[in-house]
Amino acid sequence: MIKIDFEKMGGLIPAIIQDHETNEILMCAFLDEKALNLTLETGKTWFFSRRRNKYWMKGEQSGNTQDVLEVYTDCDADTVVIKVKQNGGAACHTGNRTCFYVKWEDNQWVEHSEPLFDPDEVYKK
Amino acid sequence: MIKIDFEKMGGLIPAIIQDHETNEILMCAFLDEKALNLTLETGKTWFFSRRRNKYWMKGEQSGNTQDVLEVYTDCDADTVVIKVKQNGGAACHTGNRTCFYVKWEDNQWVEHSEPLFDPDEVYKK
């Protein structure tokens, strides 16, 4: 029976969040066993914040929750891919559709930010 | 100027490898600064193996190299997405197209392995 390997990285695994229709990668965050179980049980994505040292449901502040549609792990069971329906359009706390809006171009990182919401309004309630 | 944050995880960042046409996620591995620079400079994906403690070019044994077409980082510059052309069809050392061939179904992880090559033949040269 396959079990997720949380030991390799001190209890955490990367979780790649992908749009279920376009396969666009929306974000990458970290899960521990409890956050993975919460995600599988509730059908919403839950993460563990390394910075804030707490569990959080994606969208708990912004309303931009993610409905979990499919979950995959890989050949050595140390990463998960979660296919979601992104509610509210934007996954990133900057208001962008995806967190990956910074592209390597001409030997530097270039921002292509097109926010769908104003983070100052959404997070400073 | 945006710089990749290698400090958060002891010198390593996750690198998500994605097919440039279908957006399928092929694998997730770890990069340090040297492996990222090798990847950006050579146009092939390079990783750092936590288990073997060495740098490796994807496909150096199997021939299934990856041509780097686009590279993105995220809002806090601690993860990269690398869009590639996967040579030889399969990214996974098991011979599967993608490493993410294990799906959560009916409360368990179920393998959907359809190898494109025989790993015993490819890696035991």
mmCIF file of C-alpha atoms in Angstrom, chain A residues 1-4 8-9 14 16-18 22-25 27-28 30 36 40 50 69-76 78-81 92-94 99-105 108-112, chain B residues 1-4 8-9 14 16-18 22-25 27-28 30 36 40 50 69-76 78-81 92-94 99-105 108-112:
data_model
loop_
_atom_site.group_PDB
_atom_site.id
_atom_site.type_symbol
_atom_site.label_atom_id
_atom_site.label_comp_id
_atom_site.label_asym_id
_atom_site.label_seq_id
_atom_site.Cartn_x
_atom_site.Cartn_y
_atom_site.Cartn_z
ATOM 1 C CA MET A 1 0.000 0.000 0.000
ATOM 2 C CA ILE A 2 1.389 3.401 -0.999
ATOM 3 C CA LYS A 3 1.913 5.873 1.830
ATOM 4 C CA ILE A 4 3.052 9.464 1.464
ATOM 5 C CA LYS A 8 12.200 13.153 3.652
ATOM 6 C CA MET A 9 11.614 16.838 4.351
ATOM 7 C CA PRO A 14 5.296 20.219 -1.732
ATOM 8 C CA ILE A 16 1.380 21.717 -6.613
ATOM 9 C CA ILE A 17 -2.019 23.264 -7.282
ATOM 10 C CA GLN A 18 -3.179 22.973 -10.866
ATOM 11 C CA THR A 22 -6.296 24.222 -18.374
ATOM 12 C CA ASN A 23 -3.583 22.445 -16.335
ATOM 13 C CA GLU A 24 -2.193 25.897 -15.480
ATOM 14 C CA ILE A 25 -0.104 25.751 -12.303
ATOM 15 C CA MET A 27 0.593 27.840 -6.791
ATOM 16 C CA CYS A 28 2.927 25.613 -4.814
ATOM 17 C CA PHE A 30 3.547 22.875 1.701
ATOM 18 C CA LEU A 36 -3.248 16.607 3.481
ATOM 19 C CA LEU A 40 -8.805 15.008 1.274
ATOM 20 C CA ARG A 50 6.148 27.552 7.389
ATOM 21 C CA LEU A 69 -11.277 17.570 -7.891
ATOM 22 C CA GLU A 70 -8.350 15.156 -8.297
ATOM 23 C CA VAL A 71 -5.253 14.375 -6.231
ATOM 24 C CA TYR A 72 -2.115 12.633 -7.480
ATOM 25 C CA THR A 73 1.200 11.643 -5.962
ATOM 26 C CA ASP A 74 4.416 10.687 -7.704
ATOM 27 C CA CYS A 75 6.657 7.661 -8.125
ATOM 28 C CA ASP A 76 8.324 8.131 -4.756
ATOM 29 C CA ASP A 78 6.937 12.707 -1.735
ATOM 30 C CA THR A 79 4.960 15.369 -3.650
ATOM 31 C CA VAL A 80 1.282 15.812 -4.502
ATOM 32 C CA VAL A 81 -0.507 17.456 -7.410
ATOM 33 C CA CYS A 92 -2.297 34.333 -5.631
ATOM 34 C CA HIS A 93 -2.392 36.678 -2.639
ATOM 35 C CA THR A 94 -1.150 39.417 -5.021
ATOM 36 C CA CYS A 99 1.545 32.820 -8.336
ATOM 37 C CA PHE A 100 3.871 32.067 -11.265
ATOM 38 C CA TYR A 101 3.658 35.432 -13.001
ATOM 39 C CA VAL A 102 7.418 36.108 -12.961
ATOM 40 C CA LYS A 103 9.267 34.930 -16.071
ATOM 41 C CA TRP A 104 12.955 34.500 -16.872
ATOM 42 C CA GLU A 105 13.605 36.803 -19.826
ATOM 43 C CA GLN A 108 16.513 38.451 -15.501
ATOM 44 C CA TRP A 109 13.213 37.817 -13.720
ATOM 45 C CA VAL A 110 10.442 39.960 -15.196
ATOM 46 C CA GLU A 111 7.069 40.436 -13.479
ATOM 47 C CA HIS A 112 3.935 40.054 -15.579
ATOM 48 C CA MET B 1 15.560 43.106 -8.808
ATOM 49 C CA ILE B 2 13.979 39.739 -8.069
ATOM 50 C CA LYS B 3 16.332 37.090 -6.692
ATOM 51 C CA ILE B 4 15.435 33.476 -5.976
ATOM 52 C CA LYS B 8 14.005 29.280 3.115
ATOM 53 C CA MET B 9 14.727 25.610 2.596
ATOM 54 C CA PRO B 14 11.230 22.848 -5.663
ATOM 55 C CA ILE B 16 8.051 21.795 -11.163
ATOM 56 C CA ILE B 17 8.598 20.429 -14.649
ATOM 57 C CA GLN B 18 5.701 20.960 -17.007
ATOM 58 C CA THR B 22 -0.195 20.266 -22.695
ATOM 59 C CA ASN B 23 0.778 21.817 -19.332
ATOM 60 C CA GLU B 24 0.938 18.276 -17.924
ATOM 61 C CA ILE B 25 3.130 18.154 -14.824
ATOM 62 C CA MET B 27 7.939 15.729 -12.307
ATOM 63 C CA CYS B 28 9.010 17.752 -9.296
ATOM 64 C CA PHE B 30 14.945 20.070 -6.199
ATOM 65 C CA LEU B 36 19.325 26.487 -11.529
ATOM 66 C CA LEU B 40 19.359 28.432 -17.405
ATOM 67 C CA ARG B 50 19.090 14.955 -1.987
ATOM 68 C CA LEU B 69 11.622 26.503 -23.155
ATOM 69 C CA GLU B 70 10.278 28.828 -20.438
ATOM 70 C CA VAL B 71 11.102 29.352 -16.760
ATOM 71 C CA TYR B 72 8.872 31.050 -14.199
ATOM 72 C CA THR B 73 9.110 31.813 -10.512
ATOM 73 C CA ASP B 74 6.352 32.716 -8.102
ATOM 74 C CA CYS B 75 5.263 35.687 -5.993
ATOM 75 C CA ASP B 76 7.777 34.960 -3.247
ATOM 76 C CA ASP B 78 10.923 30.275 -3.706
ATOM 77 C CA THR B 79 9.754 27.820 -6.397
ATOM 78 C CA VAL B 80 10.272 27.563 -10.151
ATOM 79 C CA VAL B 81 8.153 26.164 -12.965
ATOM 80 C CA CYS B 92 9.795 9.282 -14.949
ATOM 81 C CA HIS B 93 12.514 6.780 -14.076
ATOM 82 C CA THR B 94 9.748 4.134 -13.953
ATOM 83 C CA CYS B 99 5.952 10.811 -12.266
ATOM 84 C CA PHE B 100 2.397 11.637 -11.131
ATOM 85 C CA TYR B 101 0.727 8.371 -12.142
ATOM 86 C CA VAL B 102 -0.622 7.564 -8.670
ATOM 87 C CA LYS B 103 -4.157 8.836 -8.005
ATOM 88 C CA TRP B 104 -6.217 9.156 -4.825
ATOM 89 C CA GLU B 105 -9.318 7.009 -5.433
ATOM 90 C CA GLN B 108 -6.407 5.023 -1.262
ATOM 91 C CA TRP B 109 -3.525 5.667 -3.653
ATOM 92 C CA VAL B 110 -3.964 3.729 -6.890
ATOM 93 C CA GLU B 111 -1.160 3.281 -9.434
ATOM 94 C CA HIS B 112 -1.964 3.904 -13.089
#
